[in-house]
DNA sequence: GTTGACCTTCGAGTTGCTCTAGGGTTTACG
DNA sequence: CGTAAACCCTAGAGCAACTCGAAGGTCAAC
């Protein structure tokens, strides 16, 4: 199949696939007589893996390593496992951070509502920002 | 004060501050006789605002807009409020997404553990990846 | 037989910075 | 007074992970 179909099956953009190939993350696929990239179902499953891995925010360098091991028929399990562990920790930290930010935003919009109520537009120059900088202490 | 002190007070790097200035996010500060940037406490509070806004992942374009309104003495409240609302929604979505990913990772590392147990290294070529691609359906 | 959808490559642009090179300045110490 | 460390300056390159545009080749249908 050509790149468009492979892209759709994998849930990626065609340009992203070309980019991954250029970056050495993906092996070069076959080509048709006219020079079009020609993907097999096996290729698509690799594409899909890359998409999944990227959606987990695993860096391309790590993905390249895993894909490389895979295509050379070696066991990427240990690599995958350590990457999984690392990513899990990263994601936990990220979630925690975002929850804190979310809470601050909620407070902020409360303050913003009050500021608007009490100040009625006119002289509201930067109260929200001031409160925000105060909150950042 | 010079850029290093301002940077420390605001919780930013000096290079980031220069970058913000170059990008027009921050107004150019005063200069000493020898050409060093010279920041006031008011400047630092703007820096701090930018840092806070960036930690909320608000894009520099939006921050520039808000800072711009502020320095022109206009009320950025409505802008700030709409940005806050938008960012809150973004963060909620992001948290949800990350929690899903986190769950998948947990499953994945379970599978990886089992795969290692049952397969003992040798022919473990890509079971984790296969499971992962299967899970991505 | 030509329109339109698809494919090709290459290079540049995006965002938000950091880093390097190659300088000048300020401060403190001996 | 000299000098070494720590600070500052600019300009430009580089980073991740892509996307977009230009300029063109190809394939299917009507």
Short mmCIF file of C-alpha atoms (C1' of nucleotides) in Angstrom, two decimals:
data_model
loop_
_atom_site.label_atom_id
_atom_site.label_comp_id
_atom_site.label_asym_id
_atom_site.label_seq_id
_atom_site.Cartn_x
_atom_site.Cartn_y
_atom_site.Cartn_z
CA UNK A 1 0.00 0.00 0.00
CA UNK A 2 1.14 3.58 -0.49
CA UNK A 3 2.00 6.08 2.21
CA UNK A 4 -1.43 7.67 2.47
CA UNK A 5 -3.16 4.40 3.24
CA UNK A 6 -0.41 3.31 5.62
CA UNK A 7 -0.63 6.65 7.35
CA UNK A 8 -4.34 6.35 7.83
CA UNK A 9 -4.09 2.79 9.12
CA UNK A 10 -1.39 3.79 11.57
CA UNK A 11 -3.05 7.02 12.63
CA UNK A 12 -0.16 9.19 11.51
CA UNK A 13 0.34 11.87 8.91
CA UNK A 14 2.21 10.94 5.73
CA UNK A 15 4.70 13.72 6.34
CA UNK A 16 5.39 12.44 9.85
CA UNK A 17 6.15 9.00 8.40
CA UNK A 18 8.62 10.47 5.91
CA UNK A 19 10.16 12.42 8.75
CA UNK A 20 10.57 9.29 10.88
CA UNK A 21 12.19 7.53 7.94
CA UNK A 22 14.54 10.44 7.30
CA UNK A 23 15.49 10.46 10.97
CA UNK A 24 16.33 6.78 10.86
CA UNK A 25 13.55 5.78 13.22
CA UNK A 26 11.90 3.69 10.54
CA UNK A 27 13.64 1.44 8.03
CA UNK A 28 13.15 2.51 4.41
CA UNK A 29 10.16 0.68 2.95
CA UNK A 30 9.98 -0.89 -0.49
CA UNK A 31 9.29 1.27 -3.52
CA UNK A 32 6.97 0.82 -6.47
CA UNK A 33 8.37 0.99 -10.02
CA UNK A 34 7.49 4.66 -10.11
CA UNK A 35 9.26 5.43 -6.86
CA UNK A 36 6.33 5.52 -4.45
CA UNK A 37 6.90 4.16 -0.96
CA UNK A 38 5.25 0.75 -0.64
CA UNK A 39 4.25 -0.46 2.81
CA UNK A 40 3.37 -3.95 4.03
CA UNK A 41 1.09 -4.77 6.94
CA UNK A 42 4.19 -5.49 9.00
CA UNK A 43 5.45 -2.00 8.20
CA UNK A 44 2.13 -0.61 9.34
CA UNK A 45 2.42 -2.39 12.66
CA UNK A 46 5.78 -0.72 13.21
CA UNK A 47 4.24 2.61 12.27
CA UNK A 48 1.50 1.98 14.76
CA UNK A 49 4.04 1.17 17.43
CA UNK A 50 5.83 4.43 16.78
CA UNK A 51 2.58 6.33 17.03
CA UNK A 52 1.74 4.67 20.33
CA UNK A 53 5.18 5.28 21.69
CA UNK A 54 5.05 8.94 20.67
CA UNK A 55 1.63 9.36 22.22
CA UNK A 56 3.30 8.13 25.42
CA UNK A 57 5.78 10.96 24.85
CA UNK A 58 8.66 8.59 24.52
CA UNK A 59 11.40 10.50 22.69
CA UNK A 60 12.24 9.50 19.14
CA UNK A 61 15.76 8.54 20.20
CA UNK A 62 14.38 5.83 22.46
CA UNK A 63 11.90 4.70 19.84
CA UNK A 64 14.65 4.46 17.26
CA UNK A 65 16.58 2.25 19.61
CA UNK A 66 13.65 -0.08 20.20
CA UNK A 67 12.67 -0.27 16.54
CA UNK A 68 16.28 -0.89 15.66
CA UNK A 69 16.56 -3.81 18.05
CA UNK A 70 13.31 -5.15 16.76
CA UNK A 71 14.27 -5.09 13.10
CA UNK A 72 17.56 -6.80 13.94
CA UNK A 73 15.55 -9.57 15.57
CA UNK A 74 16.86 -8.90 19.04
CA UNK A 75 14.89 -8.63 22.22
CA UNK A 76 14.02 -5.05 23.01
CA UNK A 77 12.20 -6.12 26.14
CA UNK A 78 14.71 -4.77 28.61
CA UNK A 79 14.93 -1.50 26.78
CA UNK A 80 11.17 -1.33 26.54
CA UNK A 81 10.83 -2.16 30.20
CA UNK A 82 13.26 0.49 31.34
CA UNK A 83 11.69 3.04 29.04
CA UNK A 84 8.28 2.13 30.38
CA UNK A 85 9.45 2.59 33.94
CA UNK A 86 11.05 5.91 33.16
CA UNK A 87 8.04 7.17 31.26
CA UNK A 88 5.67 6.08 33.98
CA UNK A 89 7.59 8.13 36.51
CA UNK A 90 7.67 11.10 34.16
CA UNK A 91 3.96 10.90 33.59
CA UNK A 92 3.22 10.65 37.30
CA UNK A 93 5.24 13.78 37.91
CA UNK A 94 3.56 15.54 35.03
CA UNK A 95 0.09 14.67 36.29
CA UNK A 96 0.90 15.94 39.73
CA UNK A 97 2.30 19.16 38.32
CA UNK A 98 -0.72 19.69 36.12
CA UNK A 99 -3.09 19.08 39.01
CA UNK A 100 -1.34 21.76 41.00
CA UNK A 101 -1.52 24.14 38.08
CA UNK A 102 -5.16 23.30 37.59
CA UNK A 103 -5.91 24.16 41.18
CA UNK A 104 -4.10 27.45 40.85
CA UNK A 105 -6.04 28.25 37.72
CA UNK A 106 -9.31 27.59 39.51
CA UNK A 107 -8.31 29.98 42.28
CA UNK A 108 -7.19 32.45 39.68
CA UNK A 109 -10.46 32.50 37.81
CA UNK A 110 -12.31 32.88 41.09
CA UNK A 111 -10.18 35.90 41.86
CA UNK A 112 -10.72 37.19 38.36
CA UNK A 113 -14.48 36.92 38.76
CA UNK A 114 -14.38 38.81 42.03
CA UNK A 115 -12.11 41.45 40.59
CA UNK A 116 -14.54 42.06 37.77
CA UNK A 117 -17.51 42.17 40.13
CA UNK A 118 -16.01 44.65 42.53
CA UNK A 119 -14.07 46.81 40.12
CA UNK A 120 -16.51 46.99 37.22
CA UNK A 121 -14.00 47.19 34.40
CA UNK A 122 -12.78 50.75 34.53
CA UNK A 123 -9.74 50.72 36.74
CA UNK A 124 -8.97 47.04 36.43
CA UNK A 125 -5.41 47.42 35.20
CA UNK A 126 -3.62 44.32 36.36
CA UNK A 127 -5.26 42.98 39.47
CA UNK A 128 -5.33 39.45 38.22
CA UNK A 129 -1.70 39.59 37.29
CA UNK A 130 -0.83 41.12 40.62
CA UNK A 131 -2.73 38.43 42.44
CA UNK A 132 -1.10 35.87 40.26
CA UNK A 133 2.36 37.10 41.02
CA UNK A 134 1.45 37.24 44.67
CA UNK A 135 0.16 33.67 44.49
CA UNK A 136 3.43 32.60 42.92
CA UNK A 137 5.35 33.35 46.07
CA UNK B 1 19.47 45.27 39.46
CA UNK B 2 21.22 43.34 36.70
CA UNK B 3 19.83 40.45 34.76
CA UNK B 4 21.23 37.70 36.95
CA UNK B 5 19.58 39.00 40.08
CA UNK B 6 16.32 39.69 38.26
CA UNK B 7 16.44 36.19 36.81
CA UNK B 8 16.90 34.64 40.21
CA UNK B 9 14.11 36.68 41.76
CA UNK B 10 11.76 35.75 38.94
CA UNK B 11 12.78 32.11 38.80
CA UNK B 12 13.93 32.31 35.19
CA UNK B 13 17.23 31.93 33.40
CA UNK B 14 19.00 35.06 32.21
CA UNK B 15 19.07 33.70 28.67
CA UNK B 16 15.32 33.11 28.76
CA UNK B 17 14.77 36.73 29.78
CA UNK B 18 16.90 37.99 26.89
CA UNK B 19 14.96 35.69 24.61
CA UNK B 20 11.61 37.06 25.83
CA UNK B 21 12.83 40.57 25.27
CA UNK B 22 14.07 39.75 21.78
CA UNK B 23 10.69 38.19 20.98
CA UNK B 24 8.87 41.32 22.08
CA UNK B 25 7.20 39.61 25.03
CA UNK B 26 8.96 41.92 27.45
CA UNK B 27 9.61 45.64 27.04
CA UNK B 28 13.29 46.56 26.88
CA UNK B 29 14.53 47.45 30.36
CA UNK B 30 16.81 50.35 31.24
CA UNK B 31 20.55 50.06 30.74
CA UNK B 32 23.48 50.96 32.92
CA UNK B 33 26.20 53.26 31.59
CA UNK B 34 28.19 50.22 30.52
CA UNK B 35 25.28 48.69 28.64
CA UNK B 36 24.04 46.13 31.16
CA UNK B 37 20.29 45.59 31.40
CA UNK B 38 18.95 47.24 34.54
CA UNK B 39 15.72 45.90 36.06
CA UNK B 40 13.35 47.46 38.57
CA UNK B 41 11.12 45.57 41.00
CA UNK B 42 8.19 46.32 38.69
CA UNK B 43 10.12 44.68 35.85
CA UNK B 44 10.70 41.65 38.04
CA UNK B 45 6.99 41.33 38.73
CA UNK B 46 6.37 41.21 34.99
CA UNK B 47 9.10 38.58 34.65
CA UNK B 48 7.45 36.60 37.39
CA UNK B 49 4.13 36.84 35.63
CA UNK B 50 5.67 35.52 32.44
CA UNK B 51 7.23 32.64 34.31
CA UNK B 52 3.92 31.76 35.92
CA UNK B 53 2.07 31.99 32.65
CA UNK B 54 4.65 29.81 30.90
CA UNK B 55 4.47 27.22 33.66
CA UNK B 56 0.76 27.10 32.86
CA UNK B 57 1.85 26.41 29.29
CA UNK B 58 0.22 29.53 28.00
CA UNK B 59 1.85 30.26 24.62
CA UNK B 60 4.19 33.21 24.36
CA UNK B 61 1.88 34.86 21.83
CA UNK B 62 -0.87 35.08 24.43
CA UNK B 63 1.53 36.24 27.11
CA UNK B 64 2.85 38.93 24.82
CA UNK B 65 -0.69 40.14 24.27
CA UNK B 66 -1.42 40.32 27.99
CA UNK B 67 1.86 41.99 28.88
CA UNK B 68 1.33 44.41 26.06
CA UNK B 69 -2.09 45.42 27.31
CA UNK B 70 -0.70 45.77 30.78
CA UNK B 71 2.17 48.03 29.85
CA UNK B 72 -0.24 50.23 27.89
CA UNK B 73 -2.29 50.61 31.05
CA UNK B 74 -5.31 48.80 29.69
CA UNK B 75 -7.32 46.11 31.37
CA UNK B 76 -6.13 42.66 30.40
CA UNK B 77 -8.73 41.08 32.66
CA UNK B 78 -10.97 39.81 29.91
CA UNK B 79 -8.04 38.43 27.97
CA UNK B 80 -6.63 36.87 31.09
CA UNK B 81 -9.98 35.39 31.99
CA UNK B 82 -10.53 33.87 28.58
CA UNK B 83 -6.99 32.55 28.51
CA UNK B 84 -7.47 31.09 31.98
CA UNK B 85 -10.65 29.36 30.89
CA UNK B 86 -9.03 27.97 27.77
CA UNK B 87 -5.96 26.78 29.63
CA UNK B 88 -8.02 25.18 32.36
CA UNK B 89 -9.88 23.15 29.76
CA UNK B 90 -6.61 22.21 28.05
CA UNK B 91 -5.09 21.10 31.32
CA UNK B 92 -8.13 19.03 32.23
CA UNK B 93 -7.91 17.28 28.89
CA UNK B 94 -4.19 16.79 29.30
CA UNK B 95 -4.58 15.28 32.76
CA UNK B 96 -7.21 12.89 31.53
CA UNK B 97 -5.06 11.87 28.61
CA UNK B 98 -2.05 11.32 30.83
CA UNK B 99 -4.06 9.24 33.25
CA UNK B 100 -5.14 6.99 30.42
CA UNK B 101 -1.57 6.70 29.22
CA UNK B 102 -0.43 6.01 32.73
CA UNK B 103 -2.91 3.17 33.03
CA UNK B 104 -1.77 1.72 29.74
CA UNK B 105 1.82 1.90 30.86
CA UNK B 106 0.98 0.03 34.03
CA UNK B 107 -0.68 -2.71 32.00
CA UNK B 108 2.24 -2.70 29.65
CA UNK B 109 4.85 -3.23 32.33
CA UNK B 110 2.75 -6.02 33.79
CA UNK B 111 2.72 -7.68 30.40
CA UNK B 112 6.43 -7.05 30.06
CA UNK B 113 7.08 -8.73 33.41
CA UNK B 114 5.02 -11.75 32.40
CA UNK B 115 6.67 -11.94 29.01
CA UNK B 116 10.08 -12.04 30.63
CA UNK B 117 8.97 -14.64 33.14
CA UNK B 118 7.45 -16.98 30.63
CA UNK B 119 9.82 -16.49 27.73
CA UNK B 120 13.11 -16.21 29.57
CA UNK B 121 14.80 -13.77 27.24
CA UNK B 122 15.76 -15.94 24.28
CA UNK B 123 12.93 -15.64 21.79
CA UNK B 124 11.42 -12.49 23.19
CA UNK B 125 11.55 -10.53 19.98
CA UNK B 126 8.72 -8.10 20.17
CA UNK B 127 5.96 -9.44 22.38
CA UNK B 128 5.64 -6.24 24.29
CA UNK B 129 5.44 -4.23 21.13
CA UNK B 130 2.92 -6.64 19.67
CA UNK B 131 0.80 -6.41 22.77
CA UNK B 132 1.15 -2.70 22.68
CA UNK B 133 0.05 -2.43 19.08
CA UNK B 134 -2.82 -4.77 19.87
CA UNK B 135 -3.78 -2.57 22.80
CA UNK B 136 -3.78 0.44 20.51
CA UNK B 137 -6.79 -0.82 18.59
"C1'" DG C 1 -6.83 13.79 -22.54
"C1'" DT C 2 -7.15 16.26 -18.98
"C1'" DT C 3 -8.65 17.02 -14.26
"C1'" DG C 4 -7.72 16.00 -9.63
"C1'" DA C 5 -5.92 13.29 -6.08
"C1'" DC C 6 -2.01 11.35 -4.84
"C1'" DC C 7 3.05 10.88 -4.59
"C1'" DT C 8 8.23 12.67 -4.78
"C1'" DT C 9 12.25 15.71 -2.80
"C1'" DC C 10 14.19 19.62 -0.67
"C1'" DG C 11 14.45 23.38 2.14
"C1'" DA C 12 12.48 26.56 5.28
"C1'" DG C 13 9.43 27.62 9.23
"C1'" DT C 14 7.50 26.61 13.92
"C1'" DT C 15 7.97 27.05 19.40
"C1'" DG C 16 10.63 28.01 23.24
"C1'" DC C 17 14.30 27.94 24.41
"C1'" DT C 18 19.74 26.58 25.30
"C1'" DC C 19 24.48 26.75 23.90
"C1'" DT C 20 28.76 28.58 21.79
"C1'" DA C 21 31.96 31.99 20.45
"C1'" DG C 22 34.16 36.05 21.19
"C1'" DG C 23 34.18 39.67 23.44
"C1'" DG C 24 33.58 43.77 27.63
"C1'" DT C 25 32.81 44.94 32.97
"C1'" DT C 26 32.87 44.68 37.83
"C1'" DT C 27 34.38 43.14 42.18
"C1'" DA C 28 37.39 41.32 45.45
"C1'" DC C 29 41.80 39.97 46.91
"C1'" DG C 30 46.80 40.29 47.49
"C1'" DC D 1 47.91 48.37 41.08
"C1'" DG D 2 47.13 44.03 38.92
"C1'" DT D 3 44.58 40.17 37.98
"C1'" DA D 4 41.28 36.47 38.46
"C1'" DA D 5 36.59 35.22 38.99
"C1'" DA D 6 32.19 36.18 38.12
"C1'" DC D 7 29.26 38.63 35.72
"C1'" DC D 8 27.43 40.89 31.37
"C1'" DC D 9 26.95 41.78 26.05
"C1'" DT D 10 25.64 40.24 20.98
"C1'" DA D 11 24.95 37.23 17.19
"C1'" DG D 12 24.09 33.10 15.49
"C1'" DA D 13 23.66 27.99 15.60
"C1'" DG D 14 21.29 24.04 17.41
"C1'" DC D 15 17.50 21.26 19.72
"C1'" DA D 16 12.82 18.26 19.31
"C1'" DA D 17 9.39 16.90 16.44
"C1'" DC D 18 7.33 18.09 13.32
"C1'" DT D 19 4.57 21.02 9.48
"C1'" DC D 20 4.34 23.62 5.28
"C1'" DG D 21 5.49 25.22 0.61
"C1'" DA D 22 7.47 24.85 -3.89
"C1'" DA D 23 8.05 22.43 -7.94
"C1'" DG D 24 7.28 18.60 -10.02
"C1'" DG D 25 5.99 13.28 -11.35
"C1'" DT D 26 2.04 9.58 -11.52
"C1'" DC D 27 -2.29 7.34 -11.52
"C1'" DA D 28 -7.43 6.70 -11.92
"C1'" DA D 29 -11.61 8.23 -13.73
"C1'" DC D 30 -14.61 10.50 -16.83
#
